[in-house]
Amino acid sequence: MRATVSVPGKVSLFGEHAVVYGEPALVAAIGKRLTVSVEGRSDKLIKIAAMDLQVPGVVLTFNEESPELIVETDYGKIVGAVGYVRKAIEIVSGRLGKKGGVNVTIRSEMPVGAGLGTSAAVAVGTVAAYSLLMGEELSLSEIAHLAHQTEKAVQGLASPMDTSVATFGGILYIKPSAEPVVEKLSIARDLPMVIGYSEREFRTSDLVKKVRALREAYPDIVSSTLKSIGMISQRAKDALVSGDVESLGRLMNINHGLLDSLGVSSKSLNDMVYSARFAGAIGSKMTGAGGGGCMMALCPGREVEVSTAIRIVGGMPFRAAVSEQGLKVESIDR
Amino acid sequence: MRATVSVPGKVSLFGEHAVVYGEPALVAAIGKRLTVSVEGRSDKLIKIAAMDLQVPGVVLTFNEESPELIVETDYGKIVGAVGYVRKAIEIVSGRLGKKGGVNVTIRSEMPVGAGLGTSAAVAVGTVAAYSLLMGEELSLSEIAHLAHQTEKAVQGLASPMDTSVATFGGILYIKPSAEPVVEKLSIARDLPMVIGYSEREFRTSDLVKKVRALREAYPDIVSSTLKSIGMISQRAKDALVSGDVESLGRLMNINHGLLDSLGVSSKSLNDMVYSARFAGAIGSKMTGAGGGGCMMALCPGREVEVSTAIRIVGGMPFRAAVSEQGLKVESIDR
């Protein structure tokens, strides 16, 4: 028996880093997907094959009873995904009170580890496909919850944002607090975007630490910047709902500069951001934790020009509109 | 008879644009100078020869009695300097109650119209040299005042900052208000800098308007950014006095991002700013109104590397430490 699901990647539209300090943020599912396929085995082994379209595949096998990993090749960042698969299977097995050996195959249309939420997508996809294989249809909320538990278990700390948007799709507005507000937005029009990718030089945790250190050194300046980013998310929410694309673009430009002032942008990100504007983007900004990784450009009708501009400065462009489609069951073969 | 004076250029260290909205700023005289030489003529003509080291010279003649300009060549931005020379002569003549024909020769070690305060330097230099030629030794305060009157008359509006720093040298801290605070700082140590120049694409007045429009569209976000820039000037003042070069560098980086968020940076400025950091600068930022023009990098011991990096991305680098030397009388030949 085999169950296959697909899960969207995400971009952080507004509010990255500031969300860590309680400011609102906006995250959107994109039309690039990650597919998780789970097939039953007669033994208790768990075998994971991860095929990132960007890097050669990697195949890993481990025995549920022992902590040993049998790594057949360790090439590519996708190796990191293995931890999420293993933990998701463990958590779902615990929830369902049953478990079995499986072959897990992961395919990604996006670069992995680039801030596009691939780890959350792996967690959501594994929870969904593995529970289907075990004969249980969990609710979307429960899938999102178990996937968030998975991320927390692997990373120590995780926002529920990435797993939520991967599960439900669309655009989520989140305002963190003791009782966080999460609101799914109905947006007035399509948002055709080009995403530019460059190699990441720093880890998310290091960038979060960098902002924290800057905030400690210059508390009033940096706190004010983080608050401004929160105000941008607020204004952007209104602009999304009313379909004011021009304003969204301007807010992206402002937000990029503020992130730059926090020290989380990079030469490669700035090159792509400014090239995109030069090529006619209404707005562009880095997206995610920064230190390399992805930027996005809002550029209706100028996708070709903006893609070319990003490629010229050494980035890898791909088109990815905001997508309403969240988790999708692709097939169940019995 | 001939009087020759030299006047330093300036960089805006911190606070550009925000100073328009009442926030404090820091401006420094640099070790690149503009020389104004004034020679008496037997007739009433005023002949101006402007030799920018960056562009071919331009020679202009005009008759004090008529508004006509005889332009022998119109190449280069230095033509703009002519208005300042003419107005300065008019204002000093009015103040002294006497006038005469002169040959004025201007030489600049800096690019003109790049935000390095060359128009203020021309005004200060002309006021000083022309009054000396007329046999009057004005006080520095009076020279600064008449030069500021000159800038106001030519531009309609002018901050007294540029003419003050050109006259007195060093670093000035200014807090605008009904009774502006202007304070000359004693700095703890040398500040070796590399300045990078690229062609300007926009005029100062257009950039000031652009910030105003952004502030009207997003008042809370932009006001908060302007206030943050003011806080940076405040912190930078302390860092200058105590000689905390590391903090100055970090504050430059923060300030650059905030200026970027105001939409006044450019691809060429960002290229130079990030290349300089890559080459080992402690901090770097655009300086002045932006839209192209100059950036500066604080890079003690790394001047060669940073200069090379700026040249690689198409900028013109030159070294220019902060200088205590203001207006200087070079020679008076009778």
Short mmCIF file of C-alpha atoms in Angstrom, two decimals, chain A residues 7-320:
data_model
loop_
_atom_site.label_atom_id
_atom_site.label_comp_id
_atom_site.label_asym_id
_atom_site.label_seq_id
_atom_site.Cartn_x
_atom_site.Cartn_y
_atom_site.Cartn_z
CA VAL A 7 2.45 20.19 0.43
CA PRO A 8 3.16 23.78 -0.65
CA GLY A 9 6.32 25.72 0.16
CA LYS A 10 5.93 29.13 1.73
CA VAL A 11 7.42 32.58 1.65
CA SER A 12 7.47 35.04 4.45
CA LEU A 13 5.75 38.07 2.90
CA PHE A 14 6.32 40.46 5.79
CA GLY A 15 7.46 40.39 9.39
CA GLU A 16 10.35 37.92 9.51
CA HIS A 17 12.61 38.43 12.57
CA ALA A 18 10.15 40.96 14.06
CA VAL A 19 7.69 38.09 14.69
CA VAL A 20 10.24 36.71 17.18
CA TYR A 21 9.58 39.85 19.25
CA GLY A 22 5.80 39.65 19.14
CA GLU A 23 5.15 41.67 15.99
CA PRO A 24 2.61 40.48 13.42
CA ALA A 25 3.74 38.72 10.26
CA LEU A 26 2.30 37.46 6.97
CA VAL A 27 3.22 34.12 5.44
CA ALA A 28 1.98 32.75 2.11
CA ALA A 29 1.84 29.30 0.56
CA ILE A 30 3.37 29.26 -2.92
CA GLY A 31 2.71 27.22 -6.04
CA LYS A 32 5.85 25.11 -5.59
CA ARG A 33 5.31 21.84 -3.83
CA LEU A 34 7.00 19.06 -1.97
CA THR A 35 5.69 15.52 -2.38
CA VAL A 36 5.88 12.85 0.30
CA SER A 37 5.11 9.27 -0.64
CA VAL A 38 4.92 6.53 2.01
CA GLU A 39 4.82 2.84 1.16
CA GLY A 40 4.35 -0.06 3.59
CA ARG A 41 7.16 -2.58 4.19
CA SER A 42 6.92 -6.10 5.57
CA ASP A 43 9.80 -5.45 8.01
CA LYS A 44 10.25 -2.70 10.59
CA LEU A 45 12.83 -0.68 8.64
CA ILE A 46 12.26 2.93 7.68
CA LYS A 47 13.92 3.84 4.39
CA ILE A 48 14.00 7.42 3.23
CA ALA A 49 14.78 8.56 -0.30
CA ALA A 50 14.92 12.30 -0.72
CA MET A 51 14.98 13.70 -4.23
CA ASP A 52 15.49 17.43 -4.31
CA LEU A 53 15.22 18.64 -7.85
CA GLN A 54 18.14 20.95 -7.08
CA VAL A 55 20.58 18.37 -5.74
CA PRO A 56 21.19 14.69 -6.42
CA GLY A 57 18.99 12.41 -4.35
CA VAL A 58 19.99 10.77 -1.14
CA VAL A 59 18.80 7.48 0.30
CA LEU A 60 18.85 6.71 4.00
CA THR A 61 17.74 3.69 5.93
CA PHE A 62 17.23 3.30 9.63
CA ASN A 63 15.82 0.75 11.97
CA GLU A 64 13.05 1.96 14.25
CA GLU A 65 14.53 -0.13 17.09
CA SER A 66 18.05 1.30 16.90
CA PRO A 67 19.31 4.86 16.71
CA GLU A 68 21.71 4.07 13.85
CA LEU A 69 21.35 5.71 10.46
CA ILE A 70 22.56 3.93 7.38
CA VAL A 71 23.51 6.77 5.06
CA GLU A 72 23.92 5.65 1.48
CA THR A 73 24.93 9.10 0.32
CA ASP A 74 25.13 12.29 2.33
CA TYR A 75 25.14 14.76 -0.50
CA GLY A 76 22.88 17.80 -0.30
CA LYS A 77 21.12 19.71 2.43
CA ILE A 78 18.11 17.44 2.17
CA VAL A 79 19.80 15.15 4.65
CA GLY A 80 18.37 17.52 7.26
CA ALA A 81 14.88 16.46 6.20
CA VAL A 82 15.50 12.95 7.51
CA GLY A 83 15.23 14.05 11.12
CA TYR A 84 11.77 15.46 10.43
CA VAL A 85 10.58 12.28 8.71
CA ARG A 86 11.77 10.08 11.52
CA LYS A 87 10.29 12.30 14.26
CA ALA A 88 6.98 12.70 12.40
CA ILE A 89 6.63 8.92 12.11
CA GLU A 90 7.42 8.53 15.80
CA ILE A 91 4.86 11.17 16.83
CA VAL A 92 2.10 9.83 14.55
CA SER A 93 2.80 6.26 15.72
CA GLY A 94 2.43 7.46 19.30
CA ARG A 95 -0.83 9.25 18.52
CA LEU A 96 -2.32 6.27 16.64
CA GLY A 97 -0.93 3.57 18.87
CA LYS A 98 0.41 1.59 15.90
CA LYS A 99 3.46 1.55 13.67
CA GLY A 100 5.04 -0.22 10.73
CA GLY A 101 8.09 -0.19 8.47
CA VAL A 102 7.89 2.17 5.49
CA ASN A 103 9.68 3.46 2.45
CA VAL A 104 9.43 7.27 2.39
CA THR A 105 10.16 9.16 -0.81
CA ILE A 106 10.42 12.94 -0.83
CA ARG A 107 10.52 15.09 -3.93
CA SER A 108 10.84 18.87 -3.89
CA GLU A 109 10.19 21.45 -6.58
CA MET A 110 12.03 24.00 -4.43
CA PRO A 111 15.54 24.30 -3.07
CA VAL A 112 15.73 22.81 0.40
CA GLY A 113 16.98 24.85 3.36
CA ALA A 114 16.43 28.13 1.55
CA GLY A 115 13.77 29.53 3.86
CA LEU A 116 10.88 28.22 1.79
CA GLY A 117 9.53 26.12 4.61
CA THR A 118 10.66 22.75 3.29
CA SER A 119 11.22 21.30 6.74
CA ALA A 120 7.64 22.17 7.74
CA ALA A 121 6.45 20.71 4.43
CA VAL A 122 8.33 17.49 5.11
CA ALA A 123 6.79 17.30 8.58
CA VAL A 124 3.24 17.97 7.35
CA GLY A 125 3.62 15.62 4.39
CA THR A 126 5.01 12.79 6.49
CA VAL A 127 2.34 13.14 9.19
CA ALA A 128 -0.40 13.12 6.55
CA ALA A 129 0.92 10.32 4.34
CA TYR A 130 2.01 8.05 7.19
CA SER A 131 -1.31 8.38 9.02
CA LEU A 132 -3.19 7.60 5.77
CA LEU A 133 -1.00 4.52 5.28
CA MET A 134 -1.88 3.48 8.83
CA GLY A 135 -5.54 3.75 7.85
CA GLU A 136 -6.41 6.94 9.75
CA GLU A 137 -7.70 10.18 8.23
CA LEU A 138 -6.68 12.97 10.61
CA SER A 139 -8.26 16.43 10.46
CA LEU A 140 -6.20 19.25 8.92
CA SER A 141 -5.92 20.90 12.35
CA GLU A 142 -4.60 17.71 13.86
CA ILE A 143 -2.09 17.26 11.03
CA ALA A 144 -0.89 20.84 11.48
CA HIS A 145 -0.61 20.27 15.23
CA LEU A 146 1.35 17.01 14.96
CA ALA A 147 3.64 18.52 12.33
CA HIS A 148 4.30 21.47 14.62
CA GLN A 149 5.11 19.01 17.44
CA THR A 150 7.54 17.36 15.03
CA GLU A 151 9.27 20.65 14.22
CA LYS A 152 9.50 21.52 17.90
CA ALA A 153 10.95 18.12 18.74
CA VAL A 154 13.62 18.39 16.03
CA GLN A 155 14.49 22.08 16.36
CA GLY A 156 13.81 22.68 20.04
CA LEU A 157 11.74 25.73 19.12
CA ALA A 158 9.40 26.31 16.18
CA SER A 159 6.70 28.74 15.16
CA PRO A 160 3.38 27.03 14.28
CA MET A 161 3.25 29.36 11.27
CA ASP A 162 5.14 27.25 8.74
CA THR A 163 3.28 24.03 9.46
CA SER A 164 -0.06 25.89 9.45
CA VAL A 165 0.49 27.53 6.08
CA ALA A 166 1.80 24.26 4.61
CA THR A 167 -1.37 22.51 5.78
CA PHE A 168 -4.01 25.14 5.02
CA GLY A 169 -2.44 27.07 2.11
CA GLY A 170 -3.24 30.70 1.28
CA ILE A 171 -1.99 33.67 3.27
CA LEU A 172 -1.85 33.61 7.04
CA TYR A 173 -1.66 36.66 9.26
CA ILE A 174 -0.22 35.87 12.65
CA LYS A 175 0.08 38.05 15.72
CA PRO A 176 2.04 36.23 18.40
CA SER A 177 0.98 36.57 22.02
CA ALA A 178 -0.08 34.34 24.90
CA GLU A 179 -3.08 33.53 22.71
CA PRO A 180 -1.75 34.00 19.20
CA VAL A 181 -4.05 35.37 16.52
CA VAL A 182 -3.88 33.39 13.29
CA GLU A 183 -6.13 34.58 10.52
CA LYS A 184 -6.40 33.24 6.99
CA LEU A 185 -6.81 36.13 4.56
CA SER A 186 -9.10 36.26 1.56
CA ILE A 187 -7.05 38.14 -0.94
CA ALA A 188 -8.50 40.37 -3.63
CA ARG A 189 -6.26 39.31 -6.52
CA ASP A 190 -3.46 37.06 -7.67
CA LEU A 191 0.05 37.86 -6.61
CA PRO A 192 2.42 36.73 -9.35
CA MET A 193 5.91 36.61 -7.89
CA VAL A 194 9.40 35.67 -8.86
CA ILE A 195 11.56 34.14 -6.17
CA GLY A 196 15.33 34.37 -6.44
CA TYR A 197 17.54 31.90 -4.66
CA SER A 198 21.19 32.12 -3.70
CA GLU A 199 23.23 29.87 -1.47
CA ARG A 200 22.70 30.54 2.23
CA GLU A 201 25.79 31.48 4.20
CA PHE A 202 24.32 31.47 7.69
CA ARG A 203 21.89 29.39 9.70
CA THR A 204 18.56 30.78 10.85
CA SER A 205 19.52 30.39 14.49
CA ASP A 206 22.70 32.43 13.97
CA LEU A 207 20.74 35.22 12.26
CA VAL A 208 18.18 35.29 15.07
CA LYS A 209 21.08 35.57 17.51
CA LYS A 210 22.63 38.35 15.46
CA VAL A 211 19.45 40.42 15.67
CA ARG A 212 19.24 39.74 19.39
CA ALA A 213 22.81 40.95 19.91
CA LEU A 214 22.15 44.11 17.89
CA ARG A 215 19.00 44.74 19.91
CA GLU A 216 20.98 44.38 23.12
CA ALA A 217 23.64 46.83 21.89
CA TYR A 218 21.14 49.41 20.55
CA PRO A 219 17.83 48.64 22.26
CA ASP A 220 15.83 51.74 21.36
CA ILE A 221 16.94 51.86 17.72
CA VAL A 222 16.42 48.16 17.02
CA SER A 223 13.16 47.87 19.00
CA SER A 224 11.79 50.75 16.99
CA THR A 225 12.78 49.00 13.75
CA LEU A 226 11.09 45.77 14.86
CA LYS A 227 7.93 47.73 15.70
CA SER A 228 8.05 49.40 12.29
CA ILE A 229 8.19 45.98 10.66
CA GLY A 230 5.09 45.07 12.65
CA MET A 231 3.34 48.18 11.36
CA ILE A 232 4.31 47.16 7.83
CA SER A 233 2.66 43.75 8.31
CA GLN A 234 -0.47 45.53 9.51
CA ARG A 235 -0.58 47.87 6.50
CA ALA A 236 0.26 45.00 4.15
CA LYS A 237 -2.64 42.96 5.51
CA ASP A 238 -5.03 45.76 4.50
CA ALA A 239 -3.33 46.10 1.11
CA LEU A 240 -3.65 42.35 0.49
CA VAL A 241 -7.34 42.33 1.33
CA SER A 242 -8.06 45.38 -0.84
CA GLY A 243 -5.77 44.25 -3.67
CA ASP A 244 -3.54 47.35 -3.52
CA VAL A 245 -0.53 45.83 -5.28
CA GLU A 246 1.31 49.16 -5.56
CA SER A 247 1.23 49.62 -1.81
CA LEU A 248 2.35 46.03 -1.25
CA GLY A 249 5.36 46.70 -3.44
CA ARG A 250 6.32 49.85 -1.57
CA LEU A 251 5.90 48.07 1.75
CA MET A 252 8.17 45.28 0.50
CA ASN A 253 10.85 47.84 -0.33
CA ILE A 254 10.56 49.50 3.07
CA ASN A 255 10.63 46.13 4.83
CA HIS A 256 13.74 45.09 2.92
CA GLY A 257 15.63 48.20 4.05
CA LEU A 258 14.63 47.61 7.67
CA LEU A 259 15.84 43.99 7.46
CA ASP A 260 19.06 45.28 5.94
CA SER A 261 19.42 47.61 8.92
CA LEU A 262 19.12 44.57 11.20
CA GLY A 263 22.16 43.08 9.45
CA VAL A 264 20.39 40.01 8.04
CA SER A 265 20.58 40.82 4.35
CA SER A 266 23.62 39.97 2.22
CA LYS A 267 25.35 41.11 -0.93
CA SER A 268 23.72 38.35 -2.99
CA LEU A 269 20.24 39.17 -1.63
CA ASN A 270 20.70 42.89 -2.26
CA ASP A 271 21.97 42.21 -5.77
CA MET A 272 18.82 40.23 -6.56
CA VAL A 273 16.50 42.70 -4.80
CA TYR A 274 17.85 45.71 -6.69
CA SER A 275 18.13 43.90 -10.02
CA ALA A 276 14.49 42.92 -9.75
CA ARG A 277 13.45 46.53 -9.11
CA PHE A 278 15.59 47.65 -12.02
CA ALA A 279 13.83 45.08 -14.22
CA GLY A 280 10.42 46.46 -13.33
CA ALA A 281 9.34 44.78 -10.10
CA ILE A 282 6.80 46.85 -8.13
CA GLY A 283 8.59 45.79 -4.98
CA SER A 284 11.17 43.29 -3.81
CA LYS A 285 12.62 42.08 -0.55
CA MET A 286 14.61 39.31 1.01
CA THR A 287 12.34 36.65 2.48
CA GLY A 288 13.02 34.47 5.48
CA ALA A 289 15.87 34.62 7.93
CA GLY A 290 18.38 36.02 5.41
CA GLY A 291 22.15 35.67 5.23
CA GLY A 292 21.69 34.56 1.64
CA GLY A 293 18.76 32.35 0.71
CA CYS A 294 15.69 33.72 -1.02
CA MET A 295 14.30 37.07 -2.09
CA MET A 296 10.98 37.70 -3.74
CA ALA A 297 9.80 40.22 -6.27
CA LEU A 298 6.23 41.32 -6.90
CA CYS A 299 6.20 41.88 -10.63
CA PRO A 300 2.91 41.27 -12.46
CA GLY A 301 3.57 41.22 -16.21
CA ARG A 302 7.34 41.52 -15.74
CA GLU A 303 8.13 37.96 -14.69
CA VAL A 304 10.44 37.26 -17.63
CA GLU A 305 12.47 40.46 -17.21
CA VAL A 306 12.78 40.03 -13.46
CA SER A 307 13.80 36.37 -13.81
CA THR A 308 16.50 37.37 -16.28
CA ALA A 309 17.75 40.14 -14.00
CA ILE A 310 18.02 37.73 -11.07
CA ARG A 311 19.89 35.22 -13.20
CA ILE A 312 22.33 37.91 -14.40
CA VAL A 313 23.47 38.65 -10.85
CA GLY A 314 23.98 34.96 -10.14
CA GLY A 315 20.67 34.03 -8.54
CA MET A 316 18.37 31.15 -9.45
CA PRO A 317 14.91 32.53 -10.28
CA PHE A 318 11.64 30.67 -10.28
CA ARG A 319 8.08 31.83 -10.58
CA ALA A 320 5.78 31.10 -7.69
#
